[in-house]
Coordinates of C-alpha atoms and ligand atoms in Angstrom, one line a residue:
M1 CA 0.2 14.5 25.0
S2 CA 3.9 13.7 25.2
P3 CA 6.6 16.1 24.4
G4 CA 7.4 14.4 21.1
A5 CA 3.9 14.7 19.9
R6 CA 3.9 18.4 20.7
R7 CA 6.9 19.1 18.5
F8 CA 5.4 17.2 15.5
V9 CA 3.5 19.6 13.3
R10 CA 1.0 18.2 10.7
S11 CA 0.7 20.7 7.9
P12 CA -2.7 20.7 6.2
L13 CA -2.8 18.1 3.5
W14 CA 0.5 16.6 4.8
Y15 CA -0.4 13.2 3.4
K16 CA -0.1 14.7 -0.2
D17 CA 3.6 15.3 0.3
A18 CA 4.3 12.1 2.2
I19 CA 6.6 9.2 1.4
V20 CA 5.0 6.2 3.0
Y21 CA 6.9 3.2 4.2
E22 CA 5.0 0.0 4.9
T23 CA 6.3 -2.6 7.3
H24 CA 5.4 -5.3 9.8
V25 CA 6.6 -4.9 13.4
K26 CA 7.4 -8.6 13.5
A27 CA 9.6 -8.4 10.4
F28 CA 11.7 -5.3 11.0
Y29 CA 14.0 -5.7 14.0
D30 CA 14.0 -8.0 17.0
S31 CA 15.3 -6.1 20.0
N32 CA 15.1 -8.8 22.7
G33 CA 16.3 -11.9 20.8
D34 CA 13.1 -13.9 20.9
G35 CA 13.0 -14.3 17.1
I36 CA 10.1 -11.8 16.6
G37 CA 10.5 -8.2 15.6
D38 CA 9.1 -5.8 18.2
L39 CA 8.2 -2.2 18.8
A40 CA 11.4 -1.5 20.7
G41 CA 13.3 -2.9 17.7
L42 CA 11.4 -0.6 15.3
I43 CA 12.3 2.4 17.5
E44 CA 16.0 1.4 17.3
K45 CA 15.7 1.5 13.5
L46 CA 13.8 4.8 13.1
D47 CA 17.1 6.6 12.3
Y48 CA 17.5 4.3 9.4
L49 CA 14.0 5.3 8.1
A50 CA 14.6 8.9 8.8
D51 CA 17.9 8.7 6.9
L52 CA 16.1 7.1 3.9
G53 CA 13.8 10.1 3.9
I54 CA 10.4 8.5 4.4
T55 CA 7.9 10.7 6.2
C56 CA 5.1 8.3 7.2
L57 CA 5.4 4.8 8.6
W58 CA 2.5 2.4 7.9
L59 CA 2.4 -0.5 10.4
L60 CA 0.6 -3.7 9.6
P61 CA -1.7 -5.1 12.4
F62 CA 0.1 -5.5 15.7
F63 CA -2.9 -6.3 17.9
P64 CA -3.6 -9.5 19.9
S65 CA -4.5 -12.1 17.3
P66 CA -4.3 -15.8 16.7
L67 CA -2.2 -14.7 13.7
K68 CA -4.0 -17.0 11.2
D69 CA -4.0 -14.0 8.8
D70 CA -0.9 -12.4 10.1
G71 CA -2.8 -10.1 12.5
Y72 CA -5.7 -9.2 10.2
D73 CA -7.6 -11.5 12.5
I74 CA -7.9 -9.3 15.5
S75 CA -9.0 -10.7 18.9
D76 CA -8.6 -7.4 20.9
Y77 CA -8.7 -4.0 19.3
R78 CA -7.3 -2.1 22.3
S79 CA -4.0 -3.7 23.0
I80 CA -0.7 -4.9 21.5
H81 CA 0.2 -8.5 20.7
P82 CA 2.5 -9.5 23.6
A83 CA 5.2 -10.6 21.2
Y84 CA 5.6 -7.1 19.9
G85 CA 5.6 -5.2 23.2
T86 CA 3.2 -3.0 25.2
L87 CA 1.0 0.0 24.7
E88 CA 3.7 2.0 26.5
D89 CA 6.2 0.8 23.8
F90 CA 3.7 1.9 21.1
R91 CA 3.4 5.4 22.6
R92 CA 7.2 5.6 22.7
L93 CA 7.3 4.6 19.0
V94 CA 4.8 7.3 18.0
D95 CA 6.7 9.9 19.9
A96 CA 10.1 8.7 18.6
A97 CA 8.7 8.7 15.0
H98 CA 7.3 12.2 15.5
D99 CA 10.6 13.4 16.8
R100 CA 12.1 12.5 13.5
G101 CA 9.3 14.1 11.5
I102 CA 7.7 10.7 10.6
A103 CA 3.9 10.3 10.9
V104 CA 2.5 6.9 12.0
L105 CA -0.3 5.2 10.2
I106 CA -1.9 2.1 11.7
E107 CA -4.4 -0.5 10.5
L108 CA -8.1 -0.4 11.2
V109 CA -9.6 -3.7 10.4
I110 CA -13.3 -2.9 10.6
N111 CA -14.8 -5.4 8.2
H112 CA -14.2 -8.5 10.3
T113 CA -12.6 -9.8 13.5
S114 CA -11.0 -13.1 14.5
D115 CA -13.5 -15.8 15.5
Q116 CA -11.6 -15.7 18.8
H117 CA -12.7 -12.1 19.5
P118 CA -14.9 -11.9 22.6
W119 CA -17.6 -10.3 20.4
F120 CA -17.8 -13.4 18.3
Q121 CA -17.6 -15.8 21.2
R122 CA -20.5 -13.9 22.8
A123 CA -22.5 -13.7 19.6
R124 CA -22.4 -17.4 18.8
R125 CA -23.9 -18.1 22.3
A126 CA -26.4 -15.3 22.3
S127 CA -30.0 -15.8 21.4
P128 CA -30.9 -15.2 17.8
G129 CA -32.1 -11.7 17.2
S130 CA -30.3 -10.3 20.2
S131 CA -28.0 -7.3 19.8
E132 CA -25.0 -9.5 20.9
R133 CA -25.8 -12.1 18.3
D134 CA -26.2 -9.4 15.7
F135 CA -22.7 -8.1 16.0
Y136 CA -22.1 -10.5 13.1
V137 CA -24.1 -11.6 10.0
W138 CA -26.0 -14.8 10.5
S139 CA -28.2 -16.9 8.3
D140 CA -30.1 -20.3 8.4
T141 CA -29.0 -21.0 4.9
D142 CA -25.7 -20.5 2.9
R143 CA -27.6 -19.4 -0.2
R144 CA -27.9 -15.7 0.7
Y145 CA -25.9 -12.9 -1.0
E146 CA -24.9 -15.4 -3.8
E147 CA -23.7 -12.6 -6.1
A148 CA -20.8 -11.8 -3.8
R149 CA -17.5 -13.1 -5.2
I150 CA -15.1 -15.1 -3.2
I151 CA -11.8 -13.2 -2.6
F152 CA -9.5 -15.9 -1.2
T153 CA -10.2 -18.3 -4.0
D154 CA -7.4 -20.7 -3.1
T155 CA -8.7 -21.4 0.4
E156 CA -12.4 -20.6 0.6
K157 CA -15.3 -22.2 -1.3
S158 CA -18.1 -20.1 0.2
N159 CA -18.6 -16.8 2.0
W160 CA -20.7 -18.6 4.6
A161 CA -19.4 -21.0 7.3
W162 CA -21.4 -23.1 9.7
D163 CA -21.0 -22.5 13.4
P164 CA -22.1 -25.5 15.3
E165 CA -22.4 -23.5 18.5
A166 CA -24.8 -20.9 17.1
R167 CA -26.3 -23.6 14.8
A168 CA -26.3 -21.0 12.0
Y169 CA -24.1 -19.8 9.2
Y170 CA -22.0 -16.7 9.5
W171 CA -20.8 -14.4 6.8
H172 CA -17.1 -13.9 6.0
R173 CA -15.6 -12.2 2.9
F174 CA -12.1 -13.5 3.8
F175 CA -10.9 -16.6 5.7
S176 CA -13.6 -18.5 7.5
H177 CA -11.9 -17.6 10.8
Q178 CA -12.6 -13.9 10.1
P179 CA -16.4 -13.4 10.6
D180 CA -17.7 -10.1 9.1
L181 CA -19.0 -7.6 11.5
N182 CA -22.6 -6.5 11.0
Y183 CA -22.8 -2.7 10.3
D184 CA -26.6 -2.9 10.3
N185 CA -26.3 -3.1 14.0
P186 CA -25.5 0.5 15.2
R187 CA -23.6 -0.9 18.3
V188 CA -20.9 -2.3 16.0
L189 CA -20.1 1.2 14.5
Q190 CA -20.3 2.6 18.0
E191 CA -17.7 0.2 19.2
M192 CA -15.4 0.9 16.2
L193 CA -15.7 4.6 16.7
E194 CA -14.5 4.1 20.3
V195 CA -11.6 1.9 19.1
M196 CA -10.6 4.7 16.7
A197 CA -10.7 7.3 19.4
F198 CA -8.6 5.1 21.6
W199 CA -5.8 4.9 19.0
L200 CA -6.1 8.5 17.9
E201 CA -5.4 9.5 21.5
T202 CA -2.0 7.8 21.3
G203 CA -1.1 10.5 18.8
I204 CA -1.2 8.4 15.6
D205 CA -1.7 10.3 12.3
G206 CA -4.1 8.1 10.5
F207 CA -5.6 4.7 9.7
R208 CA -5.4 2.4 6.7
L209 CA -9.0 1.1 6.5
D210 CA -8.7 -2.5 5.6
A211 CA -11.2 -4.1 3.2
V212 CA -13.7 -1.2 3.3
P213 CA -15.8 -2.1 0.3
Y214 CA -17.4 -5.0 2.2
L215 CA -18.9 -3.4 5.3
V216 CA -22.5 -3.9 4.4
E217 CA -24.4 -6.7 2.5
R218 CA -27.6 -6.4 0.5
E219 CA -29.5 -9.1 -1.3
G220 CA -29.4 -8.8 -5.1
T221 CA -26.1 -7.0 -5.1
N222 CA -22.5 -8.1 -5.2
C223 CA -22.3 -6.7 -1.6
E224 CA -19.4 -4.3 -2.5
N225 CA -19.3 -0.5 -2.5
L226 CA -22.9 -0.2 -1.3
P227 CA -24.4 3.2 -0.4
A228 CA -24.9 2.0 3.2
T229 CA -21.1 1.3 3.3
H230 CA -20.4 4.9 2.2
E231 CA -22.7 6.1 4.9
I232 CA -20.7 4.3 7.5
L233 CA -17.5 5.8 6.2
R234 CA -18.9 9.3 6.3
K235 CA -19.8 8.8 10.0
I236 CA -16.2 7.6 10.6
R237 CA -14.8 10.6 8.9
A238 CA -17.1 13.0 10.7
Q239 CA -15.9 11.6 14.1
V240 CA -12.2 11.9 13.1
D241 CA -12.6 15.5 11.9
A242 CA -14.6 16.4 15.0
G243 CA -12.1 15.0 17.6
H244 CA -8.8 14.8 15.7
P245 CA -8.6 17.1 12.7
G246 CA -5.6 16.6 10.5
R247 CA -5.5 12.8 10.9
M248 CA -5.9 10.8 7.7
L249 CA -8.0 7.9 6.4
L250 CA -6.6 5.7 3.7
A251 CA -9.0 3.3 2.0
E252 CA -8.1 -0.1 0.9
A253 CA -10.7 -0.6 -1.8
N254 CA -9.4 -3.0 -4.5
Q255 CA -11.8 -1.8 -7.1
W256 CA -12.0 -0.1 -10.5
P257 CA -11.3 3.6 -10.5
R258 CA -15.0 4.5 -11.0
D259 CA -15.9 2.4 -7.9
V260 CA -13.0 3.8 -5.8
R261 CA -14.0 7.4 -6.6
P262 CA -16.9 7.4 -4.1
Y263 CA -14.6 6.5 -1.3
F264 CA -13.3 10.1 -1.4
G265 CA -17.0 11.3 -1.3
E266 CA -17.2 15.0 -1.6
G267 CA -14.0 15.2 0.5
D268 CA -16.0 13.8 3.4
E269 CA -15.1 10.1 3.3
C270 CA -11.4 9.0 3.0
H271 CA -8.6 11.4 2.4
M272 CA -6.7 8.8 0.4
A273 CA -7.3 5.5 -1.5
F274 CA -4.9 3.1 -3.1
H275 CA -4.9 3.1 -6.9
F276 CA -5.1 -0.7 -7.4
P277 CA -5.7 -0.9 -11.1
L278 CA -2.7 1.3 -12.0
M279 CA -0.2 -1.0 -10.4
P280 CA -0.5 -4.2 -12.6
R281 CA -0.7 -2.0 -15.7
I282 CA 2.7 -0.5 -14.9
F283 CA 4.2 -4.0 -14.9
M284 CA 2.2 -4.9 -18.0
A285 CA 3.4 -1.8 -19.9
L286 CA 7.0 -2.6 -18.9
R287 CA 6.8 -6.1 -20.2
L288 CA 5.0 -5.1 -23.4
E289 CA 7.3 -2.2 -23.9
D290 CA 4.2 -0.2 -24.7
T291 CA 2.7 2.7 -22.8
Q292 CA -0.9 1.9 -23.7
P293 CA -2.0 0.1 -20.5
I294 CA -0.8 3.1 -18.4
H295 CA -2.4 5.6 -20.7
D296 CA -5.7 3.6 -20.7
I297 CA -5.9 3.4 -16.9
L298 CA -4.9 7.0 -16.3
V299 CA -7.5 8.2 -18.8
E300 CA -10.1 6.1 -16.9
T301 CA -9.0 7.6 -13.5
P302 CA -11.5 10.2 -12.4
R303 CA -10.7 13.5 -10.8
I304 CA -10.8 13.6 -7.1
P305 CA -11.6 16.4 -4.6
E306 CA -8.9 18.9 -3.9
S307 CA -8.2 17.6 -0.4
C308 CA -7.9 14.0 -1.6
Q309 CA -5.0 11.9 -2.8
W310 CA -4.2 8.6 -4.5
A311 CA -1.9 6.2 -2.8
L312 CA 0.5 4.6 -5.3
F313 CA 2.4 1.4 -4.9
L314 CA 4.4 -1.2 -6.8
R315 CA 4.3 -4.0 -4.2
N316 CA 2.9 -4.6 -0.8
H317 CA 2.5 -7.3 1.8
D318 CA -0.1 -9.2 -0.3
E319 CA 0.1 -10.9 -3.6
L320 CA 0.4 -8.6 -6.6
T321 CA -3.3 -8.5 -7.2
L322 CA -4.7 -9.1 -10.6
E323 CA -8.3 -8.6 -9.6
M324 CA -8.6 -5.3 -11.5
V325 CA -7.5 -6.5 -14.9
S326 CA -9.4 -8.4 -17.7
A327 CA -9.1 -12.2 -18.0
D328 CA -6.8 -11.8 -21.0
E329 CA -4.6 -9.3 -19.2
R330 CA -4.4 -11.6 -16.2
D331 CA -3.3 -14.5 -18.4
Y332 CA -0.6 -12.3 -19.9
M333 CA 0.6 -11.2 -16.4
Y334 CA 0.8 -14.8 -15.2
L335 CA 2.8 -15.7 -18.2
A336 CA 5.0 -12.7 -18.1
Y337 CA 5.7 -12.6 -14.3
S338 CA 5.0 -16.0 -12.8
R339 CA 6.3 -18.8 -14.9
E340 CA 6.9 -20.6 -11.6
P341 CA 3.4 -21.8 -10.7
R342 CA 4.2 -21.6 -7.0
A343 CA 4.4 -17.9 -7.3
R344 CA 0.6 -17.6 -8.0
L345 CA -1.8 -17.1 -5.2
N346 CA -5.6 -16.4 -5.4
L347 CA -5.8 -13.9 -8.3
G348 CA -2.3 -12.7 -8.0
I349 CA 1.5 -13.2 -7.9
R350 CA 3.2 -13.5 -4.6
R351 CA 6.6 -12.1 -5.4
R352 CA 8.6 -9.1 -4.4
L353 CA 9.6 -6.2 -6.6
A354 CA 13.2 -7.2 -7.4
P355 CA 12.5 -10.9 -8.4
L356 CA 9.5 -9.7 -10.5
L357 CA 11.9 -7.5 -12.4
Q358 CA 14.5 -10.2 -12.7
N359 CA 16.7 -8.2 -10.4
S360 CA 17.4 -5.8 -13.2
R361 CA 18.6 -2.5 -11.7
P362 CA 17.5 -0.4 -14.7
R363 CA 14.0 -1.8 -14.6
I364 CA 13.7 -1.3 -10.8
E365 CA 14.9 2.3 -11.1
L366 CA 12.5 2.9 -14.0
L367 CA 9.5 1.7 -12.1
Y368 CA 10.5 3.7 -9.0
S369 CA 10.8 6.7 -11.2
L370 CA 7.2 6.3 -12.2
L371 CA 6.1 5.6 -8.7
L372 CA 7.8 8.8 -7.5
S373 CA 6.6 11.0 -10.3
F374 CA 3.0 9.9 -10.9
P375 CA 0.2 11.9 -9.2
G376 CA -0.3 10.6 -5.8
T377 CA 1.7 9.6 -2.7
P378 CA 4.2 6.8 -3.1
V379 CA 4.0 3.8 -0.7
L380 CA 7.2 1.8 -0.4
Y381 CA 7.3 -1.8 0.9
Y382 CA 10.0 -2.6 3.4
G383 CA 13.0 -4.3 2.0
D384 CA 12.2 -3.3 -1.6
E385 CA 14.5 -0.3 -1.1
I386 CA 17.5 -2.7 -0.9
G387 CA 16.2 -5.1 -3.5
M388 CA 15.2 -7.9 -1.2
G389 CA 14.0 -11.2 -2.6
D390 CA 11.2 -13.5 -1.6
D391 CA 10.8 -17.2 -0.7
V392 CA 8.1 -18.9 -2.8
A393 CA 8.5 -22.1 -0.8
L394 CA 6.8 -20.5 2.1
P395 CA 3.0 -20.7 2.3
D396 CA 0.4 -18.0 1.5
R397 CA 2.0 -14.5 1.6
A398 CA 4.7 -15.4 4.1
G399 CA 7.3 -15.4 1.3
V400 CA 7.1 -11.6 0.9
R401 CA 7.1 -11.0 4.7
T402 CA 10.6 -12.4 5.6
P403 CA 12.9 -10.7 8.1
M404 CA 14.4 -7.4 7.0
Q405 CA 18.0 -7.9 5.9
W406 CA 20.3 -5.6 8.0
N407 CA 23.7 -7.1 7.5
A408 CA 25.5 -10.4 6.6
D409 CA 25.6 -11.7 10.2
R410 CA 23.4 -14.5 11.6
N411 CA 19.7 -14.1 10.6
G412 CA 20.7 -11.1 8.5
G413 CA 21.2 -9.0 11.6
F414 CA 17.5 -9.1 12.2
S415 CA 17.6 -11.1 15.4
R416 CA 20.1 -12.7 17.8
A417 CA 17.9 -15.7 18.3
S418 CA 18.9 -19.1 17.1
P419 CA 17.6 -19.6 13.6
E420 CA 14.9 -22.1 14.5
S421 CA 13.1 -19.7 16.9
L422 CA 12.7 -16.9 14.2
Y423 CA 9.1 -16.1 13.3
G424 CA 10.3 -17.0 9.7
R425 CA 13.5 -17.7 8.0
P426 CA 15.3 -14.9 6.2
V427 CA 15.9 -15.2 2.5
S428 CA 19.3 -16.9 2.0
D429 CA 19.7 -17.8 -1.6
P430 CA 22.9 -16.8 -3.4
V431 CA 21.3 -13.9 -5.3
Y432 CA 18.9 -12.3 -2.8
G433 CA 20.1 -13.8 0.5
Y434 CA 21.1 -11.5 3.4
Q435 CA 24.7 -12.3 2.8
A436 CA 24.5 -10.5 -0.6
V437 CA 21.6 -8.0 -0.1
N438 CA 21.6 -6.1 3.1
V439 CA 21.4 -2.5 4.5
E440 CA 24.9 -2.4 5.9
A441 CA 26.6 -3.3 2.6
E442 CA 24.4 -1.0 0.6
L443 CA 25.1 1.9 2.9
R444 CA 28.8 1.4 2.1
D445 CA 28.3 1.0 -1.6
P446 CA 28.0 4.4 -3.3
S447 CA 26.2 2.8 -6.3
S448 CA 23.7 0.7 -4.3
L449 CA 20.0 0.7 -4.9
L450 CA 19.5 1.9 -1.3
L451 CA 21.6 5.1 -1.8
W452 CA 20.0 5.7 -5.2
M453 CA 16.5 5.4 -3.5
K454 CA 17.6 7.8 -0.8
N455 CA 18.6 10.4 -3.5
M456 CA 15.4 9.9 -5.4
I457 CA 13.3 10.4 -2.3
A458 CA 15.3 13.5 -1.4
L459 CA 14.8 15.0 -4.8
R460 CA 11.1 14.2 -4.9
K461 CA 10.6 15.9 -1.6
L462 CA 12.1 19.2 -2.9
F463 CA 9.2 19.6 -5.4
H464 CA 5.6 19.8 -4.1
V465 CA 4.5 19.4 -7.7
F466 CA 4.9 15.6 -7.5
G467 CA 2.4 15.2 -4.7
R468 CA 0.1 18.0 -5.5
G469 CA 0.3 18.9 -9.2
T470 CA -1.8 18.0 -12.2
M471 CA -0.7 15.4 -14.8
E472 CA -0.9 15.9 -18.5
L473 CA -0.1 12.8 -20.6
L474 CA 1.8 13.6 -23.9
H475 CA 1.4 11.5 -26.9
P476 CA 4.8 10.8 -28.6
S477 CA 4.4 8.7 -31.7
N478 CA 6.8 6.2 -30.2
R479 CA 4.6 4.2 -27.9
K480 CA 7.6 2.8 -26.0
V481 CA 8.1 6.2 -24.5
L482 CA 5.9 7.5 -21.7
A483 CA 6.0 11.3 -21.4
Y484 CA 3.9 13.6 -19.1
L485 CA 3.9 17.1 -17.6
R486 CA 3.3 17.7 -14.0
R487 CA 2.2 21.3 -13.0
F488 CA 1.6 23.0 -9.7
E489 CA 1.5 26.7 -9.3
E490 CA 4.5 28.0 -11.2
D491 CA 6.3 24.7 -11.4
V492 CA 6.3 22.6 -14.6
I493 CA 8.0 19.3 -14.7
L494 CA 8.5 17.1 -17.7
C495 CA 9.0 13.4 -17.1
V496 CA 10.0 11.0 -19.9
A497 CA 10.5 7.3 -19.5
N498 CA 11.6 4.6 -22.0
L499 CA 9.8 1.3 -21.3
S500 CA 12.0 -0.5 -23.8
R501 CA 15.2 -2.6 -23.3
H502 CA 16.6 -0.7 -26.3
P503 CA 17.5 3.0 -26.9
Q504 CA 14.5 5.0 -28.2
P505 CA 13.9 8.4 -29.8
A506 CA 11.0 10.6 -28.7
E507 CA 9.6 13.7 -30.3
L508 CA 7.5 15.6 -27.8
S509 CA 5.0 18.3 -28.8
L510 CA 5.0 20.9 -25.9
P511 CA 2.5 23.5 -26.8
G512 CA 2.7 26.7 -24.8
L513 CA 6.1 25.8 -23.5
E514 CA 8.1 27.4 -26.3
G515 CA 11.2 29.2 -24.9
Y516 CA 11.2 27.1 -21.7
V517 CA 14.6 25.6 -20.8
P518 CA 14.5 21.9 -19.6
V519 CA 16.9 21.5 -16.7
E520 CA 17.6 17.9 -16.0
M521 CA 16.9 17.4 -12.3
F522 CA 19.5 14.9 -11.2
G523 CA 22.5 16.8 -12.6
Y524 CA 21.1 20.3 -13.0
T525 CA 22.2 20.2 -16.7
E526 CA 20.5 22.7 -19.0
F527 CA 19.1 21.2 -22.2
P528 CA 18.4 23.2 -25.3
P529 CA 15.3 25.3 -25.0
V530 CA 12.0 24.2 -26.3
G531 CA 11.4 25.7 -29.8
K532 CA 8.7 25.7 -32.4
A533 CA 9.5 22.1 -33.6
P534 CA 8.7 19.0 -31.5
Y535 CA 11.3 18.6 -28.7
F536 CA 13.6 15.7 -29.6
L537 CA 15.2 13.4 -27.0
T538 CA 16.9 10.1 -27.1
L539 CA 16.7 7.7 -24.2
G540 CA 18.9 4.7 -23.3
P541 CA 17.4 1.3 -22.4
Y542 CA 14.9 1.8 -19.6
G543 CA 16.2 5.4 -19.3
F544 CA 14.2 8.2 -17.9
Y545 CA 14.5 12.0 -17.4
W546 CA 12.9 14.4 -15.0
F547 CA 13.2 18.0 -16.3
E548 CA 12.3 21.1 -14.5
L549 CA 11.0 23.5 -17.3
R550 CA 12.3 27.0 -16.5
P551 CA 11.0 30.1 -18.3
G552 CA 13.8 31.1 -20.7
R553 CA 15.8 34.3 -20.1
R554 CA 13.6 36.2 -22.5
G555 CA 10.5 34.8 -20.9
P556 CA 8.3 32.1 -22.4
Ligands
NOJ601 C1 -6.4 -7.0 3.0 C2 -5.1 -7.2 3.7 O1 -4.1 -6.4 2.9 C3 -4.7 -8.6 3.6 O2 -3.4 -8.9 4.0 C4 -5.7 -9.4 4.5 O3 -5.5 -10.7 4.4 C5 -7.2 -9.0 4.1 N1 -7.4 -7.6 3.9 C6 -8.2 -9.5 5.1 O4 -8.1 -8.6 6.3
CA602 CA1 11.4 -9.7 19.9

């Protein structure tokens, strides 16, 4: 273990208090001027991240790969894509992050590999029925598992693809160049456990488990969330706990809350899981100026074991997924957030946060206030802290994966390469382009989004209640106002948010809190104490308050 790793202390349940920042190595900073971001570049920018206040860095796949799905098509699990650096660089990154109190989360793509992976190359040539062949899921017909939906609806027509070499069909839930591994073959899990041990040894703090609902297939089911899949996850968890306690598993299960709940098991599967259905409902509530969609999904959200945590996000590297909403809600979302047809992809909208919110600072701040105060761990997507835009002219999800905008210099300060050798062009339109939106300018502008974010993150980190406490939704009669109490140990926090573009009144009934004094948390201003009558507040357009409720001088 390196010196850096020794100094880094993981407190129990550290992930509950974390602020996660998601980025691509390729998109962050190019240190050697070849046009592609790299590990050395990321190390150079760690001070920026530490200054922002994040405590966990989630890296998208950086393994050798044909890059047909931006690295989610892995051809070697134990090494680094040469464009990004070496294993040595990776170890340096982990140590350098730990030195700054930042944990490192990496991707574990266990459902599928690239068709270029040696396992697949070997499988297609191996004799049918052999263990080598059975690393993947084969069939003589493409009519098996017909109840399984297609995920990449814009590109794929079937979950089966014909392999002329094997003279058989192979199963793939994503692109046809991503054959699914066969977890009915115990050797596959064995290999994956060894891959995990390999990365855990580098000192990383956890894995995001890509596409976990699809590990196992069974006839007559939709092939998602099956008991055998959960059995695999329990084995994975058991190995992590046995060899590397304190490391964290985060499930990517884009499912309804009731179907995600089992991914926590009895605290013996994943520590965390993304709350997919909450995210589109936040956007929907904002546009409708009605808290109902948020209330509905929070009521539907089951309790999870004490050691577990939801991962909350507004945007990520994929399209804003609309898989977990009804058909009507999806139509509404398309209408409200993607008038431009090019912005739609599969069942979702491929835009960044700022353009989705018409670059409205009050709306962006409001949504971040929810993200940072809802029960769970917030996950920020790189560039969204400075209000970066996207490029819908680029294919697939490339438009939300453009180079980080550091300053107004050539290539937005991302790379010294000549523009045509960049992995992708930076956004350069007049509103969101790097000339207008960049880190350097925002660091100098006291009222920038970046500095506002930094303050919000710092404030959130002062109160464990946000990551650990319970949430109690209040029911003001004005449905444009969202109000909730967060409680943990002695702490009580009242959050109130106006989803409307107009000022709104709110009357809050706060039973049991009579005599408490609300102290506004950004300015430490004392508000009148809570009395017998409902507590009355007015909120400006998209305004929000966080109050610490302190017991009054005479006690509650
Ligand atoms: C989910 C990832 O977030 C997405 O980017 C990827 O394309 C699919 N899984 C397939 O690995
Ligand atoms: Ca480079």
